[in-house]
């Protein structure tokens, strides 16, 4: 949800849409600089979370951050920006901060993953004692983006000095675009077995629920409204009725707007909740 007019407005918008949780940016996601977080910002956000009953609010970091950059100056700038994101998330009382692993650019995949692990070690070293956990998001794999294979996420988790401060956020659109099949019960089970084998299902702390405009294996990141893309409804039905994930929060990242006068978030939520089987 948008933080325009104050972080608390995102919480109130989530409540109006019927959400039980919310994801925000801690700052403008397309700028390096961040307006100072004030005591009033924190107080109003905390009060809105309490009064609305919103659970497990989380943040997504800036899209400019690239913890895998082979450019030393950009890598350091990304580390510094990530530290700020972690501290802002902590101040707001958020549980998780989602980040894309980054793009290796001219480097190899292995070298890029090593840089990500090194960057996270730097971030952890500068933010000791915070509660916020960084979640590595699965990606579609556009260009040289890392994270489109579960093995990429596992490699970072294995390489960092403090893996207990990390987790994983699985994006349904990204996983599908990266080539993971979920359209049948058998395919869904196979993908989850692979995720468990590499990362471990216990480390999946959040889901981004998005359909995909593009076909499986396209490695193109284009979100679509639930049930209107190439995934269809079946993968969401399997996921929402999987008892292993009943307590894991799930967040929509579909396009904002209205359709026939109705909020699209409300429409997407209704579609998803209609897939949940009783009992």
mmCIF file of C-alpha atoms in Angstrom:
data_model
loop_
_atom_site.group_PDB
_atom_site.id
_atom_site.type_symbol
_atom_site.label_atom_id
_atom_site.label_comp_id
_atom_site.label_asym_id
_atom_site.label_seq_id
_atom_site.Cartn_x
_atom_site.Cartn_y
_atom_site.Cartn_z
ATOM 1 C CA UNK A 1 0.000 0.000 0.000
ATOM 2 C CA UNK A 2 1.095 3.577 -0.662
ATOM 3 C CA UNK A 3 2.654 5.546 2.206
ATOM 4 C CA UNK A 4 1.573 8.878 0.672
ATOM 5 C CA UNK A 5 0.487 11.208 3.449
ATOM 6 C CA UNK A 6 2.043 9.032 6.143
ATOM 7 C CA UNK A 7 2.853 5.412 6.855
ATOM 8 C CA UNK A 8 -0.343 5.024 8.864
ATOM 9 C CA UNK A 9 -2.362 5.721 5.711
ATOM 10 C CA UNK A 10 -1.087 2.465 4.216
ATOM 11 C CA UNK A 11 -2.439 0.569 7.209
ATOM 12 C CA UNK A 12 -5.812 2.311 6.992
ATOM 13 C CA UNK A 13 -6.010 1.599 3.250
ATOM 14 C CA UNK A 14 -5.257 -2.066 3.905
ATOM 15 C CA UNK A 15 -8.045 -2.201 6.469
ATOM 16 C CA UNK A 16 -10.523 -0.593 4.063
ATOM 17 C CA UNK A 17 -9.664 -3.191 1.435
ATOM 18 C CA UNK A 18 -10.278 -6.006 3.909
ATOM 19 C CA UNK A 19 -6.610 -7.000 4.265
ATOM 20 C CA UNK A 20 -5.285 -8.663 7.407
ATOM 21 C CA UNK A 21 -1.719 -7.540 6.749
ATOM 22 C CA UNK A 22 0.169 -4.939 4.705
ATOM 23 C CA UNK A 23 3.461 -4.343 2.900
ATOM 24 C CA UNK A 24 4.947 -0.850 2.636
ATOM 25 C CA UNK A 25 8.077 0.891 1.422
ATOM 26 C CA UNK A 26 9.967 2.663 4.196
ATOM 27 C CA UNK A 27 10.828 5.461 1.746
ATOM 28 C CA UNK A 28 10.481 6.395 -1.921
ATOM 29 C CA UNK A 29 11.506 3.155 -3.595
ATOM 30 C CA UNK A 30 13.088 4.866 -6.611
ATOM 31 C CA UNK A 31 15.332 7.284 -4.700
ATOM 32 C CA UNK A 32 18.487 6.751 -2.685
ATOM 33 C CA UNK A 33 17.825 9.496 -0.183
ATOM 34 C CA UNK A 34 15.213 9.084 2.520
ATOM 35 C CA UNK A 35 13.233 11.708 4.388
ATOM 36 C CA UNK A 36 13.954 11.423 8.085
ATOM 37 C CA UNK A 37 11.604 9.140 9.951
ATOM 38 C CA UNK A 38 9.995 11.174 12.735
ATOM 39 C CA UNK A 39 8.644 10.148 16.126
ATOM 40 C CA UNK A 40 5.194 11.117 14.855
ATOM 41 C CA UNK A 41 5.567 8.839 11.832
ATOM 42 C CA UNK A 42 6.372 5.936 14.120
ATOM 43 C CA UNK A 43 3.632 6.757 16.637
ATOM 44 C CA UNK A 44 0.866 7.114 14.044
ATOM 45 C CA UNK A 45 1.929 3.920 12.281
ATOM 46 C CA UNK A 46 2.046 1.960 15.525
ATOM 47 C CA UNK A 47 -1.339 3.296 16.624
ATOM 48 C CA UNK A 48 -2.926 2.429 13.282
ATOM 49 C CA UNK A 49 -1.576 -1.132 13.417
ATOM 50 C CA UNK A 50 -2.982 -1.555 16.911
ATOM 51 C CA UNK A 51 -6.407 -0.050 16.215
ATOM 52 C CA UNK A 52 -6.952 -1.870 12.907
ATOM 53 C CA UNK A 53 -5.663 -5.247 14.069
ATOM 54 C CA UNK A 54 -3.356 -5.507 11.038
ATOM 55 C CA UNK A 55 -0.906 -8.374 11.602
ATOM 56 C CA UNK A 56 2.710 -8.858 10.513
ATOM 57 C CA UNK A 57 3.281 -5.608 8.569
ATOM 58 C CA UNK A 58 6.430 -5.818 6.457
ATOM 59 C CA UNK A 59 8.483 -3.635 4.132
ATOM 60 C CA UNK A 60 10.074 -3.989 0.716
ATOM 61 C CA UNK A 61 13.390 -2.254 0.156
ATOM 62 C CA UNK A 62 14.328 0.212 -2.598
ATOM 63 C CA UNK A 63 14.564 -1.094 -6.154
ATOM 64 C CA UNK A 64 17.846 0.792 -6.568
ATOM 65 C CA UNK A 65 19.709 -1.450 -4.134
ATOM 66 C CA UNK A 66 21.957 -4.045 -5.781
ATOM 67 C CA UNK A 67 23.832 -6.143 -3.242
ATOM 68 C CA UNK A 68 25.369 -8.204 -6.077
ATOM 69 C CA UNK A 69 26.865 -5.268 -7.975
ATOM 70 C CA UNK A 70 30.455 -5.850 -9.194
ATOM 71 C CA UNK A 71 30.968 -2.069 -9.035
ATOM 72 C CA UNK A 72 32.583 -1.440 -5.643
ATOM 73 C CA UNK A 73 31.091 2.040 -5.231
ATOM 74 C CA UNK A 74 27.537 0.912 -6.077
ATOM 75 C CA UNK A 75 27.906 -2.176 -3.908
ATOM 76 C CA UNK A 76 28.901 -0.028 -0.917
ATOM 77 C CA UNK A 77 26.118 2.459 -1.630
ATOM 78 C CA UNK A 78 23.684 -0.451 -1.697
ATOM 79 C CA UNK A 79 24.988 -1.801 1.606
ATOM 80 C CA UNK A 80 24.642 1.622 3.225
ATOM 81 C CA UNK A 81 21.114 1.999 1.844
ATOM 82 C CA UNK A 82 20.186 -1.453 3.094
ATOM 83 C CA UNK A 83 21.359 -0.583 6.592
ATOM 84 C CA UNK A 84 19.058 2.448 6.510
ATOM 85 C CA UNK A 85 16.164 0.259 5.319
ATOM 86 C CA UNK A 86 16.716 -2.217 8.156
ATOM 87 C CA UNK A 87 16.869 0.525 10.781
ATOM 88 C CA UNK A 88 13.747 2.242 9.419
ATOM 89 C CA UNK A 89 11.886 -1.063 9.401
ATOM 90 C CA UNK A 90 12.970 -1.686 12.969
ATOM 91 C CA UNK A 91 11.840 1.783 14.066
ATOM 92 C CA UNK A 92 8.406 1.133 12.536
ATOM 93 C CA UNK A 93 8.139 -2.174 14.364
ATOM 94 C CA UNK A 94 8.019 -4.259 11.189
ATOM 95 C CA UNK A 95 8.734 -7.966 11.231
ATOM 96 C CA UNK A 96 10.405 -8.472 7.849
ATOM 97 C CA UNK A 97 12.182 -6.517 5.122
ATOM 98 C CA UNK A 98 11.960 -8.082 1.664
ATOM 99 C CA UNK A 99 14.840 -7.607 -0.776
ATOM 100 C CA UNK A 100 15.719 -8.845 -4.251
ATOM 101 C CA UNK A 101 19.101 -10.596 -4.156
ATOM 102 C CA UNK A 102 20.420 -8.299 -6.905
ATOM 103 C CA UNK A 103 21.932 -8.507 -10.389
ATOM 104 C CA UNK A 104 25.389 -9.913 -11.046
ATOM 105 C CA UNK A 105 25.784 -7.851 -14.267
ATOM 106 C CA UNK A 106 29.263 -8.541 -15.705
ATOM 107 C CA UNK A 107 30.120 -11.013 -12.952
ATOM 108 C CA UNK A 108 29.381 -14.720 -12.823
ATOM 109 C CA UNK A 109 26.391 -16.042 -10.908
ATOM 110 C CA UNK A 110 28.676 -17.513 -8.255
ATOM 111 C CA UNK A 111 30.572 -14.249 -7.799
ATOM 112 C CA UNK A 112 27.309 -12.319 -7.589
ATOM 113 C CA UNK A 113 25.943 -14.613 -4.892
ATOM 114 C CA UNK A 114 29.164 -14.240 -2.905
ATOM 115 C CA UNK A 115 28.797 -10.461 -3.042
ATOM 116 C CA UNK A 116 25.209 -10.691 -1.806
ATOM 117 C CA UNK A 117 26.297 -12.807 1.160
ATOM 118 C CA UNK A 118 29.153 -10.420 1.916
ATOM 119 C CA UNK A 119 26.801 -7.450 1.716
ATOM 120 C CA UNK A 120 24.336 -9.045 4.119
ATOM 121 C CA UNK A 121 27.161 -9.790 6.541
ATOM 122 C CA UNK A 122 28.043 -6.080 6.421
ATOM 123 C CA UNK A 123 24.408 -5.094 6.993
ATOM 124 C CA UNK A 124 24.045 -7.520 9.889
ATOM 125 C CA UNK A 125 27.270 -6.262 11.428
ATOM 126 C CA UNK A 126 25.965 -2.694 11.422
ATOM 127 C CA UNK A 127 22.496 -3.569 12.753
ATOM 128 C CA UNK A 128 23.193 -5.893 15.654
ATOM 129 C CA UNK A 129 20.340 -6.367 18.062
ATOM 130 C CA UNK A 130 17.497 -5.498 15.681
ATOM 131 C CA UNK A 131 14.484 -7.781 15.411
ATOM 132 C CA UNK A 132 13.773 -7.224 11.698
ATOM 133 C CA UNK A 133 14.620 -10.171 9.490
ATOM 134 C CA UNK A 134 15.656 -9.710 5.856
ATOM 135 C CA UNK A 135 13.766 -11.957 3.429
ATOM 136 C CA UNK A 136 15.392 -12.889 0.130
ATOM 137 C CA UNK A 137 12.731 -12.728 -2.565
ATOM 138 C CA UNK A 138 12.546 -15.254 -5.374
ATOM 139 C CA UNK A 139 12.805 -13.449 -8.712
ATOM 140 C CA UNK A 140 11.689 -14.005 -12.299
ATOM 141 C CA UNK A 141 15.283 -13.939 -13.532
ATOM 142 C CA UNK A 142 15.139 -10.987 -15.926
ATOM 143 C CA UNK A 143 18.528 -10.049 -17.311
ATOM 144 C CA UNK A 144 21.215 -10.991 -14.794
ATOM 145 C CA UNK A 145 18.902 -10.978 -11.765
ATOM 146 C CA UNK A 146 19.820 -13.523 -9.128
ATOM 147 C CA UNK A 147 17.246 -15.466 -7.132
ATOM 148 C CA UNK A 148 15.276 -17.126 -9.914
ATOM 149 C CA UNK A 149 16.571 -20.512 -8.862
ATOM 150 C CA UNK A 150 15.930 -21.781 -5.359
ATOM 151 C CA UNK A 151 19.590 -22.805 -5.314
ATOM 152 C CA UNK A 152 20.568 -19.112 -5.498
ATOM 153 C CA UNK A 153 18.656 -18.357 -2.313
ATOM 154 C CA UNK A 154 20.101 -21.428 -0.617
ATOM 155 C CA UNK A 155 23.644 -20.413 -1.592
ATOM 156 C CA UNK A 156 23.272 -17.044 0.117
ATOM 157 C CA UNK A 157 21.714 -18.598 3.213
ATOM 158 C CA UNK A 158 24.597 -21.061 3.390
ATOM 159 C CA UNK A 159 27.278 -18.390 2.901
ATOM 160 C CA UNK A 160 26.261 -15.701 5.415
ATOM 161 C CA UNK A 161 27.672 -15.694 8.929
ATOM 162 C CA UNK A 162 24.274 -15.171 10.582
ATOM 163 C CA UNK A 163 21.651 -17.124 8.588
ATOM 164 C CA UNK A 164 19.161 -16.929 11.471
ATOM 165 C CA UNK A 165 18.597 -13.280 10.533
ATOM 166 C CA UNK A 166 17.398 -14.239 7.054
ATOM 167 C CA UNK A 167 14.409 -15.908 5.486
ATOM 168 C CA UNK A 168 12.733 -16.238 2.094
ATOM 169 C CA UNK A 169 9.753 -14.582 0.403
ATOM 170 C CA UNK A 170 8.294 -16.615 -2.460
ATOM 171 C CA UNK A 171 6.618 -14.632 -5.239
ATOM 172 C CA UNK A 172 4.182 -16.778 -7.244
ATOM 173 C CA UNK A 173 4.559 -14.755 -10.451
ATOM 174 C CA UNK A 174 8.337 -14.803 -10.192
ATOM 175 C CA UNK A 175 8.549 -18.531 -9.475
ATOM 176 C CA UNK A 176 6.281 -19.290 -12.439
ATOM 177 C CA UNK A 177 8.202 -16.966 -14.771
ATOM 178 C CA UNK A 178 11.415 -18.591 -13.583
ATOM 179 C CA UNK A 179 10.110 -21.959 -14.763
ATOM 180 C CA UNK A 180 8.606 -23.583 -11.675
ATOM 181 C CA UNK A 181 5.327 -25.361 -12.452
ATOM 182 C CA UNK A 182 2.387 -25.172 -10.045
ATOM 183 C CA UNK A 183 -0.640 -25.690 -12.272
ATOM 184 C CA UNK A 184 -1.490 -29.228 -11.184
ATOM 185 C CA UNK A 185 -1.417 -30.830 -7.751
ATOM 186 C CA UNK A 186 1.501 -32.997 -8.854
ATOM 187 C CA UNK A 187 3.473 -30.025 -10.209
ATOM 188 C CA UNK A 188 2.764 -27.969 -7.095
ATOM 189 C CA UNK A 189 3.984 -30.773 -4.842
ATOM 190 C CA UNK A 190 7.152 -31.164 -6.931
ATOM 191 C CA UNK A 191 7.939 -27.444 -6.741
ATOM 192 C CA UNK A 192 7.403 -27.384 -2.987
ATOM 193 C CA UNK A 193 9.601 -30.456 -2.574
ATOM 194 C CA UNK A 194 12.332 -28.649 -4.493
ATOM 195 C CA UNK A 195 11.911 -25.540 -2.343
ATOM 196 C CA UNK A 196 12.100 -27.681 0.787
ATOM 197 C CA UNK A 197 15.168 -29.547 -0.473
ATOM 198 C CA UNK A 198 17.111 -26.392 -1.273
ATOM 199 C CA UNK A 199 15.923 -23.712 1.137
ATOM 200 C CA UNK A 200 13.669 -25.469 3.633
ATOM 201 C CA UNK A 201 9.970 -24.646 3.918
ATOM 202 C CA UNK A 202 10.528 -23.405 7.462
ATOM 203 C CA UNK A 203 12.477 -20.448 6.084
ATOM 204 C CA UNK A 204 9.606 -19.298 3.877
ATOM 205 C CA UNK A 205 8.320 -16.398 5.975
ATOM 206 C CA UNK A 206 6.139 -14.578 3.408
ATOM 207 C CA UNK A 207 4.476 -14.947 0.021
ATOM 208 C CA UNK A 208 3.784 -12.404 -2.694
ATOM 209 C CA UNK A 209 0.592 -13.469 -4.465
ATOM 210 C CA UNK A 210 0.610 -12.368 -8.102
ATOM 211 C CA UNK A 211 -0.573 -13.932 -11.330
ATOM 212 C CA UNK A 212 1.719 -13.606 -14.372
ATOM 213 C CA UNK A 213 1.136 -11.860 -17.684
ATOM 214 C CA UNK A 214 3.821 -13.991 -19.298
ATOM 215 C CA UNK A 215 4.218 -17.727 -19.783
ATOM 216 C CA UNK A 216 6.072 -20.127 -17.516
ATOM 217 C CA UNK A 217 9.831 -19.949 -18.012
ATOM 218 C CA UNK A 218 9.678 -16.551 -19.744
ATOM 219 C CA UNK A 219 11.867 -14.984 -17.035
ATOM 220 C CA UNK A 220 9.818 -11.808 -17.485
ATOM 221 C CA UNK A 221 8.445 -10.119 -14.364
ATOM 222 C CA UNK A 222 4.952 -8.862 -15.223
ATOM 223 C CA UNK A 223 2.310 -9.148 -12.506
ATOM 224 C CA UNK A 224 -1.328 -9.802 -13.346
ATOM 225 C CA UNK A 225 -4.498 -9.892 -11.274
ATOM 226 C CA UNK A 226 -5.337 -13.185 -9.604
ATOM 227 C CA UNK A 227 -6.787 -15.727 -12.034
ATOM 228 C CA UNK A 228 -6.402 -13.457 -15.064
ATOM 229 C CA UNK A 229 -2.892 -14.461 -16.058
ATOM 230 C CA UNK A 230 -0.935 -17.512 -17.152
ATOM 231 C CA UNK A 231 -0.961 -19.125 -13.697
ATOM 232 C CA UNK A 232 -4.730 -19.276 -13.449
ATOM 233 C CA UNK A 233 -6.440 -20.098 -10.174
ATOM 234 C CA UNK A 234 -5.127 -23.606 -9.496
ATOM 235 C CA UNK A 235 -1.699 -22.663 -8.012
ATOM 236 C CA UNK A 236 -3.347 -20.215 -5.615
ATOM 237 C CA UNK A 237 -5.880 -22.854 -4.566
ATOM 238 C CA UNK A 238 -3.086 -25.320 -3.793
ATOM 239 C CA UNK A 239 -1.095 -22.722 -1.864
ATOM 240 C CA UNK A 240 -3.974 -21.296 0.153
ATOM 241 C CA UNK A 241 -5.089 -24.759 1.225
ATOM 242 C CA UNK A 242 -1.606 -26.025 2.072
ATOM 243 C CA UNK A 243 -1.619 -26.435 5.888
ATOM 244 C CA UNK A 244 2.141 -25.883 6.006
ATOM 245 C CA UNK A 245 1.579 -22.227 5.122
ATOM 246 C CA UNK A 246 -1.567 -21.372 7.070
ATOM 247 C CA UNK A 247 0.350 -19.053 9.414
ATOM 248 C CA UNK A 248 2.637 -17.535 6.756
ATOM 249 C CA UNK A 249 1.517 -14.015 5.713
ATOM 250 C CA UNK A 250 0.684 -13.382 2.059
ATOM 251 C CA UNK A 251 0.772 -10.022 0.279
ATOM 252 C CA UNK A 252 -0.755 -8.809 -2.982
ATOM 253 C CA UNK A 253 1.433 -6.851 -5.395
ATOM 254 C CA UNK A 254 -1.081 -6.498 -8.185
ATOM 255 C CA UNK A 255 -1.834 -3.229 -9.982
ATOM 256 C CA UNK A 256 -3.822 -0.662 -8.003
ATOM 257 C CA UNK A 257 -7.005 0.921 -9.314
ATOM 258 C CA UNK A 258 -10.701 0.240 -9.707
ATOM 259 C CA UNK A 259 -12.863 -1.874 -11.988
ATOM 260 C CA UNK A 260 -16.548 -1.076 -12.395
ATOM 261 C CA UNK A 261 -16.189 1.188 -9.399
ATOM 262 C CA UNK A 262 -14.703 -1.495 -7.151
ATOM 263 C CA UNK A 263 -11.178 -1.488 -5.719
ATOM 264 C CA UNK A 264 -8.997 -4.043 -7.499
ATOM 265 C CA UNK A 265 -7.437 -5.138 -4.202
ATOM 266 C CA UNK A 266 -10.919 -6.013 -2.957
ATOM 267 C CA UNK A 267 -11.582 -7.998 -6.132
ATOM 268 C CA UNK A 268 -8.299 -9.903 -5.872
ATOM 269 C CA UNK A 269 -8.854 -10.652 -2.198
ATOM 270 C CA UNK A 270 -12.370 -11.933 -2.879
ATOM 271 C CA UNK A 271 -11.024 -14.198 -5.612
ATOM 272 C CA UNK A 272 -8.332 -15.593 -3.321
ATOM 273 C CA UNK A 273 -10.635 -16.107 -0.359
ATOM 274 C CA UNK A 274 -13.086 -17.898 -2.611
ATOM 275 C CA UNK A 275 -10.410 -20.546 -3.172
ATOM 276 C CA UNK A 276 -10.027 -21.418 0.507
ATOM 277 C CA UNK A 277 -11.693 -24.701 1.302
ATOM 278 C CA UNK A 278 -13.727 -24.912 4.549
ATOM 279 C CA UNK A 279 -12.171 -26.714 7.461
#
